[in-house]
CHARMM-style PDB file with segment names, atoms N, HN, CA, C and O in Angstrom:
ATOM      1  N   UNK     1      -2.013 -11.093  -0.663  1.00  0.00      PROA
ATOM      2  CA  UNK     1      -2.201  -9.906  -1.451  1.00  0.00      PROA
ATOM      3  C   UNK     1      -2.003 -10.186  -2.934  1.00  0.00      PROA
ATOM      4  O   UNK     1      -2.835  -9.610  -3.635  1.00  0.00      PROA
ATOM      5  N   UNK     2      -1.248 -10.812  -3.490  1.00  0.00      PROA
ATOM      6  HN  UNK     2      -0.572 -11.280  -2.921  1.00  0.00      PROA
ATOM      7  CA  UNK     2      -0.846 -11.115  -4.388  1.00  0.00      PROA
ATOM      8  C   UNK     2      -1.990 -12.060  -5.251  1.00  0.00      PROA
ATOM      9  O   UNK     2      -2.406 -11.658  -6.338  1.00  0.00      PROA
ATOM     10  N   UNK     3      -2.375 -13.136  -4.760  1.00  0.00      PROA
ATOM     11  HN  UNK     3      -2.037 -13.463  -3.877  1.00  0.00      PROA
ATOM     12  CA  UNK     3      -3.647 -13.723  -4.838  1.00  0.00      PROA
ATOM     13  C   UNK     3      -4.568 -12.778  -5.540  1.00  0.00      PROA
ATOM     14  O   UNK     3      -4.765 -13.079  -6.717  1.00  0.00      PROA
ATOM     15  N   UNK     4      -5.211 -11.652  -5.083  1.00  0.00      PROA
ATOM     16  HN  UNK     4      -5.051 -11.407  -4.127  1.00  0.00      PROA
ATOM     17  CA  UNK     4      -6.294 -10.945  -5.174  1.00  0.00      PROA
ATOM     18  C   UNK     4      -5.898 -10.347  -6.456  1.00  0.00      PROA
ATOM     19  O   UNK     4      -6.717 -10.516  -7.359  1.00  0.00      PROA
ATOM     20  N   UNK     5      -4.835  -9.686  -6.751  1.00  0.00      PROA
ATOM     21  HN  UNK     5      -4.169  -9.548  -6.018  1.00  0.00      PROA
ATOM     22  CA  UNK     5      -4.215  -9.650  -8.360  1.00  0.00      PROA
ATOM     23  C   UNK     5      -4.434 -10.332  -9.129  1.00  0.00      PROA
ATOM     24  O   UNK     5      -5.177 -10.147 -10.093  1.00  0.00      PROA
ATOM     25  N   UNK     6      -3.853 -11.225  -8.870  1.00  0.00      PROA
ATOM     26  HN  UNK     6      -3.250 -11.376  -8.087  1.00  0.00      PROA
ATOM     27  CA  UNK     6      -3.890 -12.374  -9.677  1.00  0.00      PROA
ATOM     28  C   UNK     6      -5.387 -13.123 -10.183  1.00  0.00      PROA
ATOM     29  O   UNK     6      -5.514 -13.475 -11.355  1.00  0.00      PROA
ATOM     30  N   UNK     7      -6.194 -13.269  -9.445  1.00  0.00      PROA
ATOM     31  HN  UNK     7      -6.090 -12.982  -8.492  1.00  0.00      PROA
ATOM     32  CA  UNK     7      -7.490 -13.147  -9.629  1.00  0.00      PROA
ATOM     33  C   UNK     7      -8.181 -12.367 -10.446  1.00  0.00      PROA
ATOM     34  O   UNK     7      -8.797 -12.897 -11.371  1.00  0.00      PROA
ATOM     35  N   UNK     8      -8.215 -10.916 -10.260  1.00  0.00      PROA
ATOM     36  HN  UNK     8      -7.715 -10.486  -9.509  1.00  0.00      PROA
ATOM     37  CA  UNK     8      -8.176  -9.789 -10.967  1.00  0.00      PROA
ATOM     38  C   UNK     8      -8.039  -9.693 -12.600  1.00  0.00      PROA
ATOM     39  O   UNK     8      -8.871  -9.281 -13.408  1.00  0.00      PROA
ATOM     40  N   UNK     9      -6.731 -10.203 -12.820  1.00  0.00      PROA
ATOM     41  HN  UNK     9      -6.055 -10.539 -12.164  1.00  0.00      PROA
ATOM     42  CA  UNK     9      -6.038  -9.762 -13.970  1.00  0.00      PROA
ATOM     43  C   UNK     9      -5.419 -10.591 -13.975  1.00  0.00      PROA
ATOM     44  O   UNK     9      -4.359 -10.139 -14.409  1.00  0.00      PROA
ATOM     45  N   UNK    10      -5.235 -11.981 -13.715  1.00  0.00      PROA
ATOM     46  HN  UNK    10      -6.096 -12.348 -13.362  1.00  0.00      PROA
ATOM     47  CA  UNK    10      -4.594 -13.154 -14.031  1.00  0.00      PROA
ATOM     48  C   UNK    10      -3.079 -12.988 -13.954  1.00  0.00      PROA
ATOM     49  O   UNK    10      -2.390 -13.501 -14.835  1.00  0.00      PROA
ATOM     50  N   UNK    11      -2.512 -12.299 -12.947  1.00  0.00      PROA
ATOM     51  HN  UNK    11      -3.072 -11.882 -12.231  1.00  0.00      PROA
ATOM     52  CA  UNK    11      -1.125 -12.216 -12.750  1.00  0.00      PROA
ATOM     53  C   UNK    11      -0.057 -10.777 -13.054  1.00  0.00      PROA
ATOM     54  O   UNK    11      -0.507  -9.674 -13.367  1.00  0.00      PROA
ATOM     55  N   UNK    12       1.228 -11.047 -12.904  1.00  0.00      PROA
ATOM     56  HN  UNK    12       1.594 -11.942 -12.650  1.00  0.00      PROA
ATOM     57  CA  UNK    12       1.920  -9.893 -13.100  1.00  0.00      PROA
ATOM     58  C   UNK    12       2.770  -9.969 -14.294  1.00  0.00      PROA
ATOM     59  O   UNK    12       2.955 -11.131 -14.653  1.00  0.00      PROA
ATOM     60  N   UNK    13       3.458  -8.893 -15.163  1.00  0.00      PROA
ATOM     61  HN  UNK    13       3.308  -7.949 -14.871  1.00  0.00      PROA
ATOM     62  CA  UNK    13       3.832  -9.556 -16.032  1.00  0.00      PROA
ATOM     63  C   UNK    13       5.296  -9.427 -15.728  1.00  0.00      PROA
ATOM     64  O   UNK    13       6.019  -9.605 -16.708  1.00  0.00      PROA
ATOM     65  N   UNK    14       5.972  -9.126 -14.461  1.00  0.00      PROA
ATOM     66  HN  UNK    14       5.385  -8.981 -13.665  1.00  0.00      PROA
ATOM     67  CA  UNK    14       6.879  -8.849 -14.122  1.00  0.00      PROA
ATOM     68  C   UNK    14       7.302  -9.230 -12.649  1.00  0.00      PROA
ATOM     69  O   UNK    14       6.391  -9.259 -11.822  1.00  0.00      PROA
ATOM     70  N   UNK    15       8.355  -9.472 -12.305  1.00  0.00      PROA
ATOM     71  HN  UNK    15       9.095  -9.448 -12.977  1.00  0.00      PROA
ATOM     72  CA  UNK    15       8.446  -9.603 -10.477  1.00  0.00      PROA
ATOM     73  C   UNK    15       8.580  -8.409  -9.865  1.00  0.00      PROA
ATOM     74  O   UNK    15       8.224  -8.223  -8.702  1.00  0.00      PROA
ATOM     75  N   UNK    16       9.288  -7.210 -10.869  1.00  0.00      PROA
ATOM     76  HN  UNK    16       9.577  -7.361 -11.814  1.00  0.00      PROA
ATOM     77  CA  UNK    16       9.176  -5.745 -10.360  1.00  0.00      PROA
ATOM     78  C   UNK    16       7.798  -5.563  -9.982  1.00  0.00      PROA
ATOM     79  O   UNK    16       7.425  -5.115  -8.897  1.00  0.00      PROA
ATOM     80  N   UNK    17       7.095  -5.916 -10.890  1.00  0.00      PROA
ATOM     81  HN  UNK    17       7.397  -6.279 -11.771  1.00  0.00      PROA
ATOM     82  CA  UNK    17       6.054  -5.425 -10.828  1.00  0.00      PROA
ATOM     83  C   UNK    17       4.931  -5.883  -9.470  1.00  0.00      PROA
ATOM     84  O   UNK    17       4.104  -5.241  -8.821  1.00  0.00      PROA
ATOM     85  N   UNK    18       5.418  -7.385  -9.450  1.00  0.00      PROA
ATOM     86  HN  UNK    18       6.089  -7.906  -9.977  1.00  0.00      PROA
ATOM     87  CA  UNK    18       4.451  -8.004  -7.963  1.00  0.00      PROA
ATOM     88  C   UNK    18       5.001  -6.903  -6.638  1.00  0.00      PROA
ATOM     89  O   UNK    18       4.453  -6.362  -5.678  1.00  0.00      PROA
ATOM     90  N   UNK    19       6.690  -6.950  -7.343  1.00  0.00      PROA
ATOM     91  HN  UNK    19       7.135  -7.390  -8.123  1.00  0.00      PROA
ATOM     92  CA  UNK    19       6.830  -6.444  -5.928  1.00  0.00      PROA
ATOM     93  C   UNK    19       6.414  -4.757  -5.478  1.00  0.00      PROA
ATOM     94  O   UNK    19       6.351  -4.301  -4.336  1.00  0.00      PROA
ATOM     95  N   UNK    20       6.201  -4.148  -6.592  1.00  0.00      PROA
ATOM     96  HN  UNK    20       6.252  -4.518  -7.520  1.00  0.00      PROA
ATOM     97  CA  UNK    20       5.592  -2.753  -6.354  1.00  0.00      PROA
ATOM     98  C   UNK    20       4.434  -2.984  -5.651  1.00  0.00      PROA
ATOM     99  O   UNK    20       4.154  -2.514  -4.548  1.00  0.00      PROA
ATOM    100  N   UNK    21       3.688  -3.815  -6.410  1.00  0.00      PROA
ATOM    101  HN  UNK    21       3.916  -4.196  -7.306  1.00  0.00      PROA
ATOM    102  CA  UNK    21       1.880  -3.948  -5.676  1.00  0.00      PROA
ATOM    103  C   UNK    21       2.458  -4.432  -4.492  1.00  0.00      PROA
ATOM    104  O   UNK    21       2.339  -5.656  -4.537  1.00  0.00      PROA
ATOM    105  N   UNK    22       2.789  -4.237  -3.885  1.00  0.00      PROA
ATOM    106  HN  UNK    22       2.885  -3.242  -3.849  1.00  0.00      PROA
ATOM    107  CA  UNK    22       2.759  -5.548  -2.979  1.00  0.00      PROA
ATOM    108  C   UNK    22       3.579  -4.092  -1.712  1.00  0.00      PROA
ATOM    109  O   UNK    22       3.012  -3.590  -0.742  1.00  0.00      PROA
ATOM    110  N   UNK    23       4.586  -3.874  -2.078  1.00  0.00      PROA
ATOM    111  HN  UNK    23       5.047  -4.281  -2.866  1.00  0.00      PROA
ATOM    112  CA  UNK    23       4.760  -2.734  -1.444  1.00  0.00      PROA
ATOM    113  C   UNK    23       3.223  -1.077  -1.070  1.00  0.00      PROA
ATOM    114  O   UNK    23       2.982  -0.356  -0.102  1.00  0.00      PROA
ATOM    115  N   UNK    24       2.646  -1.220  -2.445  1.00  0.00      PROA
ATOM    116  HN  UNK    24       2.842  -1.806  -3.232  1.00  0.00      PROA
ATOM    117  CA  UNK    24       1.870   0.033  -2.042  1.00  0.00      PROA
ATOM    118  C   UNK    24       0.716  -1.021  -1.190  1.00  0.00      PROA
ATOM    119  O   UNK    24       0.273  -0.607  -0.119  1.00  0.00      PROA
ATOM    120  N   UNK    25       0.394  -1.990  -1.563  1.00  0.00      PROA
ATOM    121  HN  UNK    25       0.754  -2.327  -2.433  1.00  0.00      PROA
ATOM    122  CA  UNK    25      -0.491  -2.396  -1.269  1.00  0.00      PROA
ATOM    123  C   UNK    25      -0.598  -2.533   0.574  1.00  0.00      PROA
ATOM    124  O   UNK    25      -1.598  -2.441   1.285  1.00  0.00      PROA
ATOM    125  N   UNK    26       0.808  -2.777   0.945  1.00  0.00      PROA
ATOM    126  HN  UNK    26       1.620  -2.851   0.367  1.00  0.00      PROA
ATOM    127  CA  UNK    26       1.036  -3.042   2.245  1.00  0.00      PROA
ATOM    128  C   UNK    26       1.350  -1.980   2.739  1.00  0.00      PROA
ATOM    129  O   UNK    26       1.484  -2.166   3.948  1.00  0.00      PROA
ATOM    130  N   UNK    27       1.657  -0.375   2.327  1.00  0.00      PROA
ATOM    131  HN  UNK    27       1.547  -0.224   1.344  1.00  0.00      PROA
ATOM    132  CA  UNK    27       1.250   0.881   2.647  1.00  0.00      PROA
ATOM    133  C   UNK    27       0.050   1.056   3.024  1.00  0.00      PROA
ATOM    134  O   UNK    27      -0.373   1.529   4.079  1.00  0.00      PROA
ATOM    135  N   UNK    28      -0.499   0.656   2.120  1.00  0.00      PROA
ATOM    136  HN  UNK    28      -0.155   0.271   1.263  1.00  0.00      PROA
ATOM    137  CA  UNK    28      -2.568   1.496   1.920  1.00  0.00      PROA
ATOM    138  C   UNK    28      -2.995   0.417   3.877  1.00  0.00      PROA
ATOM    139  O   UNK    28      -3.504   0.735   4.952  1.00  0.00      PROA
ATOM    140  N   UNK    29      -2.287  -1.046   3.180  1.00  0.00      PROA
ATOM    141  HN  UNK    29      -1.873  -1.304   2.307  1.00  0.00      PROA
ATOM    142  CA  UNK    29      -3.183  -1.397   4.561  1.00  0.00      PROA
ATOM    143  C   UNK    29      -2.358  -0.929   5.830  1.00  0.00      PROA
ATOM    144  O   UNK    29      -2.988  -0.745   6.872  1.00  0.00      PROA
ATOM    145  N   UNK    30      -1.325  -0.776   5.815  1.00  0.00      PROA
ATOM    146  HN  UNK    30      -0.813  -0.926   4.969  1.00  0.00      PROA
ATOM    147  CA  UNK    30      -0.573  -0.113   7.072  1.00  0.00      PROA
ATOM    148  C   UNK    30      -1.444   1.082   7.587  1.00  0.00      PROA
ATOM    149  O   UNK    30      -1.782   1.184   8.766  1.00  0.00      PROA
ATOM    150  N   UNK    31      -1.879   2.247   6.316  1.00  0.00      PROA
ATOM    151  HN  UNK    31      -1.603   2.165   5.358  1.00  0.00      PROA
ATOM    152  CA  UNK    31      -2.330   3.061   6.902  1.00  0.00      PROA
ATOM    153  C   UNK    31      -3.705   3.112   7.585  1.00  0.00      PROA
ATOM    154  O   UNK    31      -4.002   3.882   8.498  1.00  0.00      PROA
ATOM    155  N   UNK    32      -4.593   2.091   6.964  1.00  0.00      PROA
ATOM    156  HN  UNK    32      -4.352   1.465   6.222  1.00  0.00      PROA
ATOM    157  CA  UNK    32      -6.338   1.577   7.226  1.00  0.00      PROA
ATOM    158  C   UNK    32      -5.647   1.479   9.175  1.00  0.00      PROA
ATOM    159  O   UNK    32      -5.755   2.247  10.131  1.00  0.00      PROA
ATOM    160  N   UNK    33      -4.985   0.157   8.985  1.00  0.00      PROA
ATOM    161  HN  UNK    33      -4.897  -0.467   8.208  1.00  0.00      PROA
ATOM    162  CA  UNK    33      -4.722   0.025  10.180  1.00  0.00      PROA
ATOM    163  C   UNK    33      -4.635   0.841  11.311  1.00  0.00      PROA
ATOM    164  O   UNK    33      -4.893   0.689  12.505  1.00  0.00      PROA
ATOM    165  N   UNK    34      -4.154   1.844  10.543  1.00  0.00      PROA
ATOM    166  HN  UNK    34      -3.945   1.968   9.573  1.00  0.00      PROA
ATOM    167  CA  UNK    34      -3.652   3.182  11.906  1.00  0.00      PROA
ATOM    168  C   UNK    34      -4.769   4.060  11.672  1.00  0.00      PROA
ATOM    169  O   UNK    34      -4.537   5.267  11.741  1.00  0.00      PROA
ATOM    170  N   UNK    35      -6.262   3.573  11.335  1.00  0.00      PROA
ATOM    171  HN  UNK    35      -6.450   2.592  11.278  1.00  0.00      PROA
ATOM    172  CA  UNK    35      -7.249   4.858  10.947  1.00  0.00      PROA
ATOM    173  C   UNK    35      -6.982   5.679  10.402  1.00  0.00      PROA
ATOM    174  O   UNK    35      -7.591   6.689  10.752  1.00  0.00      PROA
ATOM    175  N   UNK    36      -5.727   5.923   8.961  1.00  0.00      PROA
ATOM    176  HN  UNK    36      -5.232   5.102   8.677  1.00  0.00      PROA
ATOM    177  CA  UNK    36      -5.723   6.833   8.505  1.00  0.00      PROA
ATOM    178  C   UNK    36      -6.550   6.852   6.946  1.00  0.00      PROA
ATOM    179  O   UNK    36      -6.777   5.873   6.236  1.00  0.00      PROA
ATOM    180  N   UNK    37      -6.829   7.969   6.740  1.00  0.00      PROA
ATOM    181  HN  UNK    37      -6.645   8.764   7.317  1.00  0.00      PROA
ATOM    182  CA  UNK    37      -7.274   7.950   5.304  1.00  0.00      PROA
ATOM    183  C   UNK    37      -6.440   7.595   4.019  1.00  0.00      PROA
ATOM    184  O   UNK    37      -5.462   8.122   3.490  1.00  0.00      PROA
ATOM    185  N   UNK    38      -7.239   6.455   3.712  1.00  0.00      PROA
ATOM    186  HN  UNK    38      -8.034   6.027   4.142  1.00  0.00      PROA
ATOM    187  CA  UNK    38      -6.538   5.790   2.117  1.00  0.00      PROA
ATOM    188  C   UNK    38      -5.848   6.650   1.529  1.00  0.00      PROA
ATOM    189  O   UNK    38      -4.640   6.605   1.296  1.00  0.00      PROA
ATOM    190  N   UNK    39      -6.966   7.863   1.144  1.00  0.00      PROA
ATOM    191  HN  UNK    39      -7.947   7.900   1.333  1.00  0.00      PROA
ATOM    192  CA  UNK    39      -6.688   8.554  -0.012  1.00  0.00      PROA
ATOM    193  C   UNK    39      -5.493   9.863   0.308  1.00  0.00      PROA
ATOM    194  O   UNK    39      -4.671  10.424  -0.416  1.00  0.00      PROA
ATOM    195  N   UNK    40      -5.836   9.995   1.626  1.00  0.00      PROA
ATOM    196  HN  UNK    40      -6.504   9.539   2.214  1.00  0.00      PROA
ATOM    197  CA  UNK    40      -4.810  11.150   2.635  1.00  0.00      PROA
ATOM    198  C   UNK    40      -3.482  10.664   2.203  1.00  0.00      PROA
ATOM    199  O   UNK    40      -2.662  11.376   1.623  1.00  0.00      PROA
ATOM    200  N   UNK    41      -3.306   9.433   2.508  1.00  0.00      PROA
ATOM    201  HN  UNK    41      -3.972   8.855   2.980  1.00  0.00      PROA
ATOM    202  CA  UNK    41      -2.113   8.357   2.775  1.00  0.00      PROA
ATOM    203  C   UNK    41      -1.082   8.571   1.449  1.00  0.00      PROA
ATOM    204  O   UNK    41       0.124   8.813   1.397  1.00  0.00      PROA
ATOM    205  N   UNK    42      -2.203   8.351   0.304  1.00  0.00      PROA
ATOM    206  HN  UNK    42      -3.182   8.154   0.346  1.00  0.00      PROA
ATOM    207  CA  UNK    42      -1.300   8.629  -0.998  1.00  0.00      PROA
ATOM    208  C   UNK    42      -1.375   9.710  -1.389  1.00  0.00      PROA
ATOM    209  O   UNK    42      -0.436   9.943  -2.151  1.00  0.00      PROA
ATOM    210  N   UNK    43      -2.357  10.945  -1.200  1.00  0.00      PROA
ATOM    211  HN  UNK    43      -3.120  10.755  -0.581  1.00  0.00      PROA
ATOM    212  CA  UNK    43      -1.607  12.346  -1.687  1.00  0.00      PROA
ATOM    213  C   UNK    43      -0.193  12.749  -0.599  1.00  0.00      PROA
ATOM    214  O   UNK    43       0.755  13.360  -1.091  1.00  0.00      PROA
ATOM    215  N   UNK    44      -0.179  12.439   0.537  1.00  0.00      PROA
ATOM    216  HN  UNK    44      -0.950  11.943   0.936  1.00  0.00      PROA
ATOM    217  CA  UNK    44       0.947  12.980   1.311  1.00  0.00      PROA
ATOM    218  C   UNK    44       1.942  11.907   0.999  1.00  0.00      PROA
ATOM    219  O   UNK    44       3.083  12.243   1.315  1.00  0.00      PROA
ATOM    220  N   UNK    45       1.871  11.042   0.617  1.00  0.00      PROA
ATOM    221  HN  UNK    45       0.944  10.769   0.361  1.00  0.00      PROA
ATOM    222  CA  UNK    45       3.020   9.903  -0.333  1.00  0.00      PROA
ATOM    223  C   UNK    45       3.715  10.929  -1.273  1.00  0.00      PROA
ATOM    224  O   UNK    45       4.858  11.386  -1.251  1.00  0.00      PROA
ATOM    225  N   UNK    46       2.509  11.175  -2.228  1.00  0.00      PROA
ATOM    226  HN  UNK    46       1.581  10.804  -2.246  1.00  0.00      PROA
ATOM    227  CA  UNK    46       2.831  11.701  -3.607  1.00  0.00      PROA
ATOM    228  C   UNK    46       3.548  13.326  -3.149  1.00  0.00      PROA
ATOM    229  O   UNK    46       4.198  13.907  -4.018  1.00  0.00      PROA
ATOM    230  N   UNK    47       3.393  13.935  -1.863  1.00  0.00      PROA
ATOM    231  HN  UNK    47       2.866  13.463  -1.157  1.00  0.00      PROA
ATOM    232  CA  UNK    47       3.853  15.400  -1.442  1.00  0.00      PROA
ATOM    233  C   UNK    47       4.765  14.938  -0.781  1.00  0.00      PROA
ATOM    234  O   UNK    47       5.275  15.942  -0.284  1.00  0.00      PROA
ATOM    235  N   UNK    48       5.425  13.917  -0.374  1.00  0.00      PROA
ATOM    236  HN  UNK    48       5.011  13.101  -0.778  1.00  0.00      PROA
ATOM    237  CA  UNK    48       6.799  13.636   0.088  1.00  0.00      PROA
ATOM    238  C   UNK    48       6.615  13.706   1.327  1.00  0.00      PROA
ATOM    239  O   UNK    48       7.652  14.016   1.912  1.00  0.00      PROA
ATOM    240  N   UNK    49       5.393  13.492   2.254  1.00  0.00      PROA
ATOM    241  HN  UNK    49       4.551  13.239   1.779  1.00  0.00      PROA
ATOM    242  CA  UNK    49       5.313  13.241   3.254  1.00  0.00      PROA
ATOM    243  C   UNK    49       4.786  12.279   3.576  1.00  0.00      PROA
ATOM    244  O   UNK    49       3.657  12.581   3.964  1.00  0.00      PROA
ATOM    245  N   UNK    50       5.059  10.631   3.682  1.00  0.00      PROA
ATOM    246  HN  UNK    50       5.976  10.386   3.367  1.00  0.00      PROA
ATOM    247  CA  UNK    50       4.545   9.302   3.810  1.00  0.00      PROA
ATOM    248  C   UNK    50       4.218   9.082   5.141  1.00  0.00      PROA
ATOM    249  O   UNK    50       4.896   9.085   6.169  1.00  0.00      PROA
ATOM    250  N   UNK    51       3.235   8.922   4.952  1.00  0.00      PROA
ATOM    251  HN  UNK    51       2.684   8.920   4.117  1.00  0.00      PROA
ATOM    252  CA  UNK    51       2.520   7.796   6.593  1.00  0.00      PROA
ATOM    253  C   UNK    51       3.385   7.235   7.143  1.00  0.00      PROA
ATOM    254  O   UNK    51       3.782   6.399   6.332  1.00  0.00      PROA
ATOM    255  N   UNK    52       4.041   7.146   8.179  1.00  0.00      PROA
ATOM    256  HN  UNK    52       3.717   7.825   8.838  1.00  0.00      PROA
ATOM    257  CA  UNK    52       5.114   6.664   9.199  1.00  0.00      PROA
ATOM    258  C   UNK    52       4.543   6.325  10.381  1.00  0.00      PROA
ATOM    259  O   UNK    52       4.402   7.185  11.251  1.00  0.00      PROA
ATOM    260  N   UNK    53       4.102   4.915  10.591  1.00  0.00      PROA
ATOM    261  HN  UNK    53       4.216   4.217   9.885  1.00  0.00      PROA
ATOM    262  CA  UNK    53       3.450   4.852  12.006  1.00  0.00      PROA
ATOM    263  C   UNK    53       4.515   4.552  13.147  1.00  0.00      PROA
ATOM    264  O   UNK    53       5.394   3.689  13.137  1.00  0.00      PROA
ATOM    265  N   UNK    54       4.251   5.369  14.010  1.00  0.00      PROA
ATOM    266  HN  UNK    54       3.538   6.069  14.018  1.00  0.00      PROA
ATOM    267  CA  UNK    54       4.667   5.056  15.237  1.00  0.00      PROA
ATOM    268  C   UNK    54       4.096   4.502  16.607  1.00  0.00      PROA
ATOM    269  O   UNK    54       2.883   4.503  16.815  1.00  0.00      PROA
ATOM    270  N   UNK    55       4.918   4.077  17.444  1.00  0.00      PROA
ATOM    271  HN  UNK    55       5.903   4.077  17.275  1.00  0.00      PROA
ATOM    272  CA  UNK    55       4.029   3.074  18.221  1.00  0.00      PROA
ATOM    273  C   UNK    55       2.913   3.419  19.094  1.00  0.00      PROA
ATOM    274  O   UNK    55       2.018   2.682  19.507  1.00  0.00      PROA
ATOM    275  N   UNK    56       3.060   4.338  19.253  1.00  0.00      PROA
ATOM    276  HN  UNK    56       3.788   4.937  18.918  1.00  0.00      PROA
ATOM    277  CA  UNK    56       1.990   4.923  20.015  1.00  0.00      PROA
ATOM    278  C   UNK    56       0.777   5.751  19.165  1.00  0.00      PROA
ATOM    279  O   UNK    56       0.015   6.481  19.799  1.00  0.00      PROA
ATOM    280  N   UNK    57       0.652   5.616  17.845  1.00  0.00      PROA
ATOM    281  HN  UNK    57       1.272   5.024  17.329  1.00  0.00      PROA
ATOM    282  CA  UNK    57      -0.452   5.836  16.702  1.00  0.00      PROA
ATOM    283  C   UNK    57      -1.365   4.496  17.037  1.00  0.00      PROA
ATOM    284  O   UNK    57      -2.481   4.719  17.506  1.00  0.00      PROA
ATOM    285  N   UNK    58      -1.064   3.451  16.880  1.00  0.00      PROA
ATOM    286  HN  UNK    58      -0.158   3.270  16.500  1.00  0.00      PROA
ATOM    287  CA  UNK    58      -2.270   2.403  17.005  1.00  0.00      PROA
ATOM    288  C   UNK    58      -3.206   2.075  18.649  1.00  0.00      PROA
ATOM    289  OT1 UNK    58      -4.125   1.257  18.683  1.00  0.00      PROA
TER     290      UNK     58
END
């Protein structure tokens, strides 16, 4: 994941910062994974209700 940044925009200028991307980034694909909607995923993030998969979702 980090790679593809870096590619991008030639890096981070911070380790906070890798590690944020790197956290949402592994949200967004957690949620693809479970067929949920990208964009669903981060308005109910942003409304305090986060995608939580459970085992019987996949």
């Amino acid at each position: 994941m980090v790679q593809v940044k870096q590619k991008v925009s030639g890096g981070f200028r911070t380790l906070e910062g890798a590690k944020r991307f790197g956290r949402i980034r592994g949200y967004l694909s957690t949620a693809r994974k479970h067929s949920k909607n990208v964009f669903e995923a981060i308005r109910d993030a942003f409304d305090g209700i986060p995608f939580i998969p459970s085992p019987e979702t996949h």
